[in-house]
mmCIF file of C-alpha atoms in Angstrom:
data_model
loop_
_atom_site.group_PDB
_atom_site.id
_atom_site.type_symbol
_atom_site.label_atom_id
_atom_site.label_comp_id
_atom_site.label_asym_id
_atom_site.label_seq_id
_atom_site.Cartn_x
_atom_site.Cartn_y
_atom_site.Cartn_z
ATOM 1 C CA MET S 15 -64.804 -40.945 0.356
ATOM 2 C CA ALA S 16 -67.762 -39.693 -1.652
ATOM 3 C CA SER S 17 -67.271 -36.400 -3.486
ATOM 4 C CA PRO S 18 -69.585 -33.625 -2.398
ATOM 5 C CA SER S 19 -72.485 -33.189 -4.747
ATOM 6 C CA ARG S 20 -73.623 -29.830 -5.992
ATOM 7 C CA SER S 21 -76.667 -28.298 -4.433
ATOM 8 C CA PRO S 22 -79.985 -28.594 -6.269
ATOM 9 C CA SER S 23 -80.068 -24.833 -6.781
ATOM 10 C CA THR S 24 -76.660 -24.892 -8.530
ATOM 11 C CA ARG S 25 -77.655 -27.787 -10.798
ATOM 12 C CA HIS S 26 -80.933 -26.072 -11.658
ATOM 13 C CA SER S 27 -79.148 -22.803 -12.465
ATOM 14 C CA GLY S 28 -76.666 -24.509 -14.804
ATOM 15 C CA VAL S 29 -79.354 -26.398 -16.687
ATOM 16 C CA SER S 30 -81.588 -23.358 -17.080
ATOM 17 C CA LEU S 31 -78.807 -21.198 -18.567
ATOM 18 C CA LEU S 32 -77.748 -23.726 -21.195
ATOM 19 C CA PRO S 33 -80.774 -23.272 -23.542
ATOM 20 C CA VAL S 34 -80.152 -19.514 -23.449
ATOM 21 C CA LEU S 35 -76.385 -19.527 -23.935
ATOM 22 C CA ILE S 36 -76.375 -21.801 -26.983
ATOM 23 C CA PRO S 37 -78.755 -19.688 -29.140
ATOM 24 C CA LEU S 38 -76.950 -16.556 -27.942
ATOM 25 C CA ALA S 39 -73.584 -17.945 -29.040
ATOM 26 C CA VAL S 40 -75.051 -18.954 -32.420
ATOM 27 C CA LEU S 41 -76.553 -15.485 -32.844
ATOM 28 C CA ILE S 42 -73.208 -13.839 -32.063
ATOM 29 C CA VAL S 43 -71.373 -16.048 -34.568
ATOM 30 C CA VAL S 44 -73.951 -15.343 -37.290
ATOM 31 C CA ALA S 45 -73.894 -11.584 -36.592
ATOM 32 C CA VAL S 46 -70.084 -11.437 -36.715
ATOM 33 C CA SER S 47 -70.027 -13.495 -39.925
ATOM 34 C CA VAL S 48 -72.570 -11.261 -41.659
ATOM 35 C CA GLY S 49 -70.805 -8.128 -40.409
ATOM 36 C CA SER S 50 -67.432 -9.393 -41.631
ATOM 37 C CA ARG S 51 -68.882 -10.131 -45.056
ATOM 38 C CA LEU S 52 -70.484 -6.687 -45.342
ATOM 39 C CA GLN S 53 -67.311 -4.949 -44.166
ATOM 40 C CA PHE S 54 -65.181 -6.888 -46.654
ATOM 41 C CA SER S 55 -67.535 -6.086 -49.539
ATOM 42 C CA GLU S 56 -67.589 -2.396 -48.636
ATOM 43 C CA ARG S 57 -63.802 -2.320 -48.302
ATOM 44 C CA GLN S 58 -63.426 -3.942 -51.712
ATOM 45 C CA ALA S 59 -65.766 -1.384 -53.282
ATOM 46 C CA ASN S 60 -63.791 1.517 -51.781
ATOM 47 C CA ASP S 61 -60.473 0.055 -52.942
ATOM 48 C CA THR S 62 -61.672 -0.433 -56.524
ATOM 49 C CA VAL S 63 -59.928 1.791 -59.070
ATOM 50 C CA HIS S 64 -61.903 2.650 -62.215
ATOM 51 C CA ALA S 65 -59.704 3.304 -65.256
ATOM 52 C CA VAL S 66 -61.008 5.194 -68.312
ATOM 53 C CA GLY S 67 -59.397 7.004 -71.204
ATOM 54 C CA SER S 68 -56.527 6.443 -73.611
ATOM 55 C CA ARG S 69 -53.974 3.636 -73.278
ATOM 56 C CA ALA S 70 -51.346 5.359 -75.407
ATOM 57 C CA ALA S 71 -47.747 5.089 -74.222
ATOM 58 C CA ASP S 72 -47.320 8.870 -74.346
ATOM 59 C CA ARG S 73 -50.166 10.152 -72.196
ATOM 60 C CA VAL S 74 -51.064 12.176 -69.131
ATOM 61 C CA GLU S 75 -52.267 9.942 -66.317
ATOM 62 C CA VAL S 76 -54.639 11.490 -63.781
ATOM 63 C CA GLU S 77 -55.330 9.850 -60.434
ATOM 64 C CA ALA S 78 -58.588 11.316 -59.094
ATOM 65 C CA VAL S 79 -59.570 10.315 -55.551
ATOM 66 C CA VAL S 80 -62.705 11.507 -53.741
ATOM 67 C CA GLN S 81 -61.550 12.758 -50.340
ATOM 68 C CA SER S 82 -64.836 13.971 -48.879
ATOM 69 C CA VAL S 83 -68.412 14.651 -49.902
ATOM 70 C CA ASP S 84 -70.298 17.624 -48.461
ATOM 71 C CA ALA S 85 -73.956 16.869 -49.120
ATOM 72 C CA SER S 86 -75.202 20.075 -47.472
ATOM 73 C CA GLY S 87 -72.753 22.200 -49.487
ATOM 74 C CA ARG S 88 -73.476 20.104 -52.604
ATOM 75 C CA GLU S 89 -69.856 19.554 -53.533
ATOM 76 C CA LEU S 90 -67.086 16.996 -53.188
ATOM 77 C CA VAL S 91 -63.332 17.413 -52.794
ATOM 78 C CA LEU S 92 -61.329 15.586 -55.450
ATOM 79 C CA ARG S 93 -57.589 15.060 -54.953
ATOM 80 C CA VAL S 94 -55.854 15.057 -58.324
ATOM 81 C CA ARG S 95 -52.381 13.678 -58.969
ATOM 82 C CA VAL S 96 -50.996 14.137 -62.485
ATOM 83 C CA THR S 97 -48.267 11.923 -63.981
ATOM 84 C CA PRO S 98 -46.929 12.450 -67.526
ATOM 85 C CA ARG S 99 -46.018 9.127 -69.115
ATOM 86 C CA GLY S 100 -43.606 8.310 -71.897
ATOM 87 C CA ALA S 101 -42.172 11.208 -73.890
ATOM 88 C CA LEU S 102 -44.433 13.702 -72.087
ATOM 89 C CA GLY S 103 -42.594 13.397 -68.782
ATOM 90 C CA GLU S 104 -39.108 13.847 -67.446
ATOM 91 C CA GLU S 105 -37.278 13.128 -64.185
ATOM 92 C CA GLU S 106 -38.987 9.753 -63.775
ATOM 93 C CA ALA S 107 -42.418 11.166 -64.736
ATOM 94 C CA THR S 108 -42.385 13.786 -61.981
ATOM 95 C CA ALA S 109 -42.372 16.849 -64.280
ATOM 96 C CA PRO S 110 -43.826 17.701 -67.714
ATOM 97 C CA VAL S 111 -41.596 18.509 -70.671
ATOM 98 C CA ALA S 112 -43.746 21.567 -71.499
ATOM 99 C CA ASP S 113 -46.434 23.694 -69.889
ATOM 100 C CA LEU S 114 -49.342 21.425 -69.007
ATOM 101 C CA SER S 115 -52.946 22.615 -68.761
ATOM 102 C CA LEU S 116 -55.435 20.133 -67.352
ATOM 103 C CA GLN S 117 -58.962 21.103 -68.356
ATOM 104 C CA THR S 118 -61.960 19.801 -66.412
ATOM 105 C CA SER S 119 -65.718 19.517 -66.771
ATOM 106 C CA VAL S 120 -68.149 22.334 -66.016
ATOM 107 C CA ALA S 121 -68.972 20.714 -62.663
ATOM 108 C CA THR S 122 -65.382 21.233 -61.504
ATOM 109 C CA LEU S 123 -64.819 24.667 -60.031
ATOM 110 C CA SER S 124 -61.278 25.176 -61.362
ATOM 111 C CA ASP S 125 -58.778 23.969 -63.973
ATOM 112 C CA LEU S 126 -55.193 22.956 -63.220
ATOM 113 C CA GLU S 127 -52.040 24.537 -64.606
ATOM 114 C CA PHE S 128 -48.512 23.114 -64.333
ATOM 115 C CA LYS S 129 -45.261 24.722 -65.422
ATOM 116 C CA ALA S 130 -42.740 22.931 -67.609
ATOM 117 C CA HIS S 131 -39.853 21.132 -65.849
ATOM 118 C CA GLU S 132 -41.387 21.758 -62.407
ATOM 119 C CA ARG S 133 -42.207 18.952 -60.031
ATOM 120 C CA LEU S 134 -45.887 17.944 -60.069
ATOM 121 C CA THR S 135 -47.700 17.919 -56.726
ATOM 122 C CA PRO S 136 -51.212 16.660 -55.887
ATOM 123 C CA LYS S 137 -53.930 19.308 -55.855
ATOM 124 C CA ASP S 138 -57.457 19.403 -54.433
ATOM 125 C CA VAL S 139 -60.339 20.656 -56.550
ATOM 126 C CA GLN S 140 -64.012 21.138 -55.701
ATOM 127 C CA VAL S 141 -66.618 19.439 -57.855
ATOM 128 C CA ALA S 142 -70.290 20.412 -57.714
ATOM 129 C CA ILE S 143 -72.794 17.594 -57.243
ATOM 130 C CA THR S 144 -76.359 17.661 -58.524
ATOM 131 C CA GLY S 145 -79.603 15.805 -57.923
ATOM 132 C CA GLY S 146 -80.899 14.438 -54.675
ATOM 133 C CA SER S 147 -81.470 16.268 -51.412
ATOM 134 C CA ILE S 148 -79.890 15.915 -48.002
ATOM 135 C CA GLY S 149 -83.441 15.948 -46.633
ATOM 136 C CA ASP S 150 -83.702 12.359 -47.915
ATOM 137 C CA TYR S 151 -80.988 11.250 -45.453
ATOM 138 C CA PRO S 152 -80.024 8.398 -45.166
ATOM 139 C CA PHE S 153 -81.474 7.458 -48.569
ATOM 140 C CA ASP S 154 -80.147 10.497 -50.464
ATOM 141 C CA THR S 155 -78.231 10.060 -53.737
ATOM 142 C CA TYR S 156 -76.293 12.518 -55.888
ATOM 143 C CA GLY S 157 -74.620 12.610 -59.256
ATOM 144 C CA THR S 158 -71.957 14.519 -61.191
ATOM 145 C CA ASP S 159 -69.586 14.224 -64.155
ATOM 146 C CA ILE S 160 -65.812 14.117 -63.796
ATOM 147 C CA GLU S 161 -63.848 14.781 -66.967
ATOM 148 C CA PHE S 162 -60.240 15.616 -67.842
ATOM 149 C CA TRP S 163 -58.462 16.549 -71.038
ATOM 150 C CA ALA S 164 -54.953 17.940 -71.335
ATOM 151 C CA LEU S 165 -53.066 20.513 -73.391
ATOM 152 C CA MET S 166 -49.279 20.340 -73.408
ATOM 153 C CA GLY S 167 -47.420 23.030 -75.272
ATOM 154 C CA GLY S 168 -50.727 24.176 -76.774
ATOM 155 C CA LYS S 169 -51.515 20.738 -78.259
ATOM 156 C CA GLU S 170 -54.024 18.218 -77.003
ATOM 157 C CA VAL S 171 -52.499 15.013 -75.608
ATOM 158 C CA PRO S 172 -54.079 11.673 -74.591
ATOM 159 C CA VAL S 173 -55.410 11.397 -71.023
ATOM 160 C CA ARG S 174 -56.120 8.384 -68.852
ATOM 161 C CA MET S 175 -58.003 8.737 -65.560
ATOM 162 C CA LEU S 176 -57.783 6.414 -62.554
ATOM 163 C CA PHE S 177 -60.763 7.132 -60.305
ATOM 164 C CA SER S 178 -61.332 5.870 -56.749
ATOM 165 C CA ASN S 179 -63.293 6.817 -53.633
ATOM 166 C CA ASN S 180 -61.796 7.472 -50.199
ATOM 167 C CA ASP S 181 -64.907 8.762 -48.369
ATOM 168 C CA THR S 182 -66.238 5.904 -46.234
ATOM 169 C CA ARG S 183 -69.573 7.697 -45.691
ATOM 170 C CA PHE S 184 -70.479 7.394 -49.376
ATOM 171 C CA SER S 185 -70.319 4.662 -51.974
ATOM 172 C CA ALA S 186 -69.478 5.695 -55.532
ATOM 173 C CA SER S 187 -70.541 3.963 -58.731
ATOM 174 C CA THR S 188 -69.224 5.064 -62.124
ATOM 175 C CA THR S 189 -70.478 4.795 -65.690
ATOM 176 C CA PRO S 190 -67.686 5.157 -68.271
ATOM 177 C CA PRO S 191 -68.370 6.465 -71.803
ATOM 178 C CA ALA S 192 -69.386 4.030 -74.523
ATOM 179 C CA SER S 193 -66.223 4.658 -76.566
ATOM 180 C CA GLY S 194 -63.850 4.091 -73.649
ATOM 181 C CA GLN S 195 -61.345 6.630 -75.067
ATOM 182 C CA ASP S 196 -62.529 9.720 -73.203
ATOM 183 C CA ALA S 197 -61.295 10.404 -69.667
ATOM 184 C CA VAL S 198 -64.774 11.038 -68.300
ATOM 185 C CA VAL S 199 -67.009 9.176 -65.845
ATOM 186 C CA GLU S 200 -70.575 9.697 -64.767
ATOM 187 C CA LEU S 201 -70.510 9.481 -60.976
ATOM 188 C CA ARG S 202 -73.368 8.415 -58.704
ATOM 189 C CA LEU S 203 -72.991 8.870 -54.943
ATOM 190 C CA SER S 204 -75.119 7.218 -52.274
ATOM 191 C CA ARG S 205 -74.721 6.556 -48.569
ATOM 192 C CA SER S 206 -72.428 3.672 -47.703
ATOM 193 C CA THR S 207 -73.838 0.370 -46.481
ATOM 194 C CA SER S 208 -72.426 0.800 -42.968
ATOM 195 C CA LEU S 209 -73.911 4.294 -42.637
ATOM 196 C CA LEU S 210 -77.265 3.119 -43.970
ATOM 197 C CA VAL S 211 -77.375 0.153 -41.573
ATOM 198 C CA PHE S 212 -76.460 2.338 -38.600
ATOM 199 C CA SER S 213 -79.071 4.961 -39.487
ATOM 200 C CA VAL S 214 -81.813 2.336 -39.790
ATOM 201 C CA PHE S 215 -80.641 0.867 -36.476
ATOM 202 C CA MET S 216 -80.973 4.309 -34.883
ATOM 203 C CA MET S 217 -84.564 4.601 -36.112
ATOM 204 C CA VAL S 218 -85.383 1.157 -34.710
ATOM 205 C CA VAL S 219 -83.865 2.115 -31.348
ATOM 206 C CA MET S 220 -85.908 5.329 -31.252
ATOM 207 C CA TRP S 221 -89.143 3.433 -31.753
ATOM 208 C CA ALA S 222 -88.067 0.774 -29.235
ATOM 209 C CA LEU S 223 -87.406 3.408 -26.554
ATOM 210 C CA ALA S 224 -90.712 5.111 -27.282
ATOM 211 C CA SER S 225 -92.523 1.775 -27.030
ATOM 212 C CA SER S 226 -90.808 1.015 -23.714
ATOM 213 C CA VAL S 227 -91.894 4.351 -22.261
ATOM 214 C CA LEU S 228 -95.424 3.829 -23.583
ATOM 215 C CA LEU S 229 -95.589 0.377 -21.970
ATOM 216 C CA GLY S 230 -94.319 1.783 -18.655
ATOM 217 C CA ALA S 231 -96.842 4.618 -18.792
ATOM 218 C CA TRP S 232 -99.671 2.147 -19.432
ATOM 219 C CA TYR S 233 -98.632 0.071 -16.422
ATOM 220 C CA LEU S 234 -98.388 3.060 -14.076
ATOM 221 C CA THR S 235 -101.703 4.581 -15.106
ATOM 222 C CA THR S 236 -103.730 1.350 -15.083
ATOM 223 C CA ARG S 237 -102.362 0.054 -11.768
ATOM 224 C CA GLY S 238 -102.834 3.304 -9.895
ATOM 225 C CA GLU S 239 -99.236 3.450 -8.685
ATOM 226 C CA GLY S 240 -99.434 7.175 -8.046
ATOM 227 C CA VAL S 241 -96.449 9.462 -8.580
ATOM 228 C CA VAL S 242 -93.472 7.139 -9.055
ATOM 229 C CA TRP S 243 -90.503 9.476 -9.139
ATOM 230 C CA PRO S 244 -87.912 6.964 -10.431
ATOM 231 C CA ALA S 245 -90.183 6.187 -13.383
ATOM 232 C CA LEU S 246 -90.676 9.880 -14.119
ATOM 233 C CA ALA S 247 -86.914 10.443 -13.972
ATOM 234 C CA TRP S 248 -86.368 7.572 -16.425
ATOM 235 C CA MET S 249 -88.942 8.959 -18.863
ATOM 236 C CA ALA S 250 -87.542 12.490 -18.692
ATOM 237 C CA ALA S 251 -83.994 11.199 -19.148
ATOM 238 C CA THR S 252 -85.099 9.204 -22.195
ATOM 239 C CA LEU S 253 -86.751 12.285 -23.668
ATOM 240 C CA PHE S 254 -83.527 14.311 -23.572
ATOM 241 C CA ALA S 255 -81.175 11.401 -24.251
ATOM 242 C CA LEU S 256 -83.008 10.675 -27.499
ATOM 243 C CA SER S 257 -82.131 14.148 -28.811
ATOM 244 C CA ALA S 258 -78.447 13.599 -28.053
ATOM 245 C CA PHE S 259 -78.634 10.154 -29.632
ATOM 246 C CA ARG S 260 -80.144 11.605 -32.787
ATOM 247 C CA ASN S 261 -77.319 14.152 -33.072
ATOM 248 C CA THR S 262 -74.765 11.332 -33.226
ATOM 249 C CA ALA S 263 -76.056 10.295 -36.662
ATOM 250 C CA PRO S 264 -73.062 10.182 -39.047
ATOM 251 C CA GLY S 265 -72.939 12.941 -41.620
ATOM 252 C CA ALA S 266 -74.691 15.513 -39.381
ATOM 253 C CA PRO S 267 -78.090 15.381 -41.141
ATOM 254 C CA PRO S 268 -80.209 18.549 -40.893
ATOM 255 C CA ILE S 269 -83.405 18.668 -38.880
ATOM 256 C CA GLY S 270 -86.418 17.505 -40.854
ATOM 257 C CA CYS S 271 -84.721 14.706 -42.792
ATOM 258 C CA VAL S 272 -86.305 11.317 -43.468
ATOM 259 C CA MET S 273 -84.903 9.862 -40.239
ATOM 260 C CA ASP S 274 -86.673 12.555 -38.231
ATOM 261 C CA TRP S 275 -90.057 12.048 -39.884
ATOM 262 C CA PHE S 276 -89.774 8.264 -39.805
ATOM 263 C CA ALA S 277 -88.780 7.937 -36.154
ATOM 264 C CA PHE S 278 -87.307 10.823 -34.135
ATOM 265 C CA PHE S 279 -90.211 13.296 -34.143
ATOM 266 C CA TRP S 280 -92.795 10.628 -33.312
ATOM 267 C CA ALA S 281 -90.666 8.948 -30.664
ATOM 268 C CA GLU S 282 -90.134 12.288 -28.894
ATOM 269 C CA THR S 283 -93.862 13.028 -29.125
ATOM 270 C CA VAL S 284 -94.833 9.648 -27.650
ATOM 271 C CA ILE S 285 -92.366 9.963 -24.769
ATOM 272 C CA ALA S 286 -93.420 13.541 -23.942
ATOM 273 C CA LEU S 287 -97.140 12.650 -23.954
ATOM 274 C CA CYS S 288 -96.512 9.579 -21.789
ATOM 275 C CA LEU S 289 -94.607 11.694 -19.300
ATOM 276 C CA ILE S 290 -97.432 14.235 -19.116
ATOM 277 C CA VAL S 291 -100.106 11.540 -18.750
ATOM 278 C CA VAL S 292 -98.208 9.697 -16.016
ATOM 279 C CA VAL S 293 -97.649 12.889 -14.018
ATOM 280 C CA THR S 294 -101.277 14.003 -14.404
ATOM 281 C CA THR S 295 -102.701 10.605 -13.510
ATOM 282 C CA GLY S 296 -100.319 10.153 -10.592
ATOM 283 C CA VAL S 297 -101.051 13.565 -9.103
ATOM 284 C CA ARG S 298 -104.815 13.087 -9.448
ATOM 285 C CA GLY S 299 -104.576 9.683 -7.775
ATOM 286 C CA ALA S 300 -102.438 11.080 -4.976
ATOM 287 C CA ILE S 301 -104.921 13.930 -4.369
ATOM 288 C CA ARG S 302 -107.848 11.507 -4.227
ATOM 289 C CA SER S 303 -105.978 9.223 -1.817
ATOM 290 C CA GLU S 304 -105.112 12.159 0.390
ATOM 291 C CA GLY S 305 -108.726 13.344 0.406
ATOM 292 C CA THR S 306 -110.015 9.870 1.272
ATOM 293 C CA HIS S 307 -107.463 9.546 4.071
ATOM 294 C CA ARG S 308 -108.511 12.884 5.603
ATOM 295 C CA THR S 309 -112.204 11.936 5.397
#
């Protein structure tokens, strides 16, 4: 008994989809591969610990981790954990043998004081950042200096700093001193790769939506379709949805930043003008058609 053959329409549908599915699958694989590589590189950069300062056995070790960066407030929050090593510490390096004063750079808003024989706990300090402007978002960069030196019992002791970054919205690059013996780093902050890619993607989407509305407006006005209410609803929804979409930008950039002048302002202008032109043209065409019909 002969097996039933598929209908011509089914065979045609299967053949026509194959040239589309193969490039789509290749594109997905390439996109996931590139994304995985970028995510791995960014994760490695965030997990990197930069060590500067003295390597003496008897030293004060400072772990400084950037918790968050406030570009609008022009400061960052640095979590500091102090560990006295060697003869400077007691109780398994959890307490200093004498009063410990941790001095910081002028950019840091406060110094740290620890009592002798008391357990050391992590503390958060604010560090002022300079240079750059949040108006350059997402291409803004900032800089600051982070420095520590310690006094124990009124005498200066060696310090070693372990610096790392825990704010995924920013990438941090450090420049240690030429001597390598001072616990100081010159810090440069810029937007992370993932944030930069997403922000550029948002600008591309804004222009794509504006172009789609412009193309629809051209079609409606040149073909004399009249007042097409579904099209007007789509244009108006796009106009307001674009504002909400812009407000989802990571880091809450202020109005008037680079992203606004590169895409958002112009996309909103194009969509609003298209909406006005389509309504005006449609109403005029409807009035003329009504007048002709009455005549």
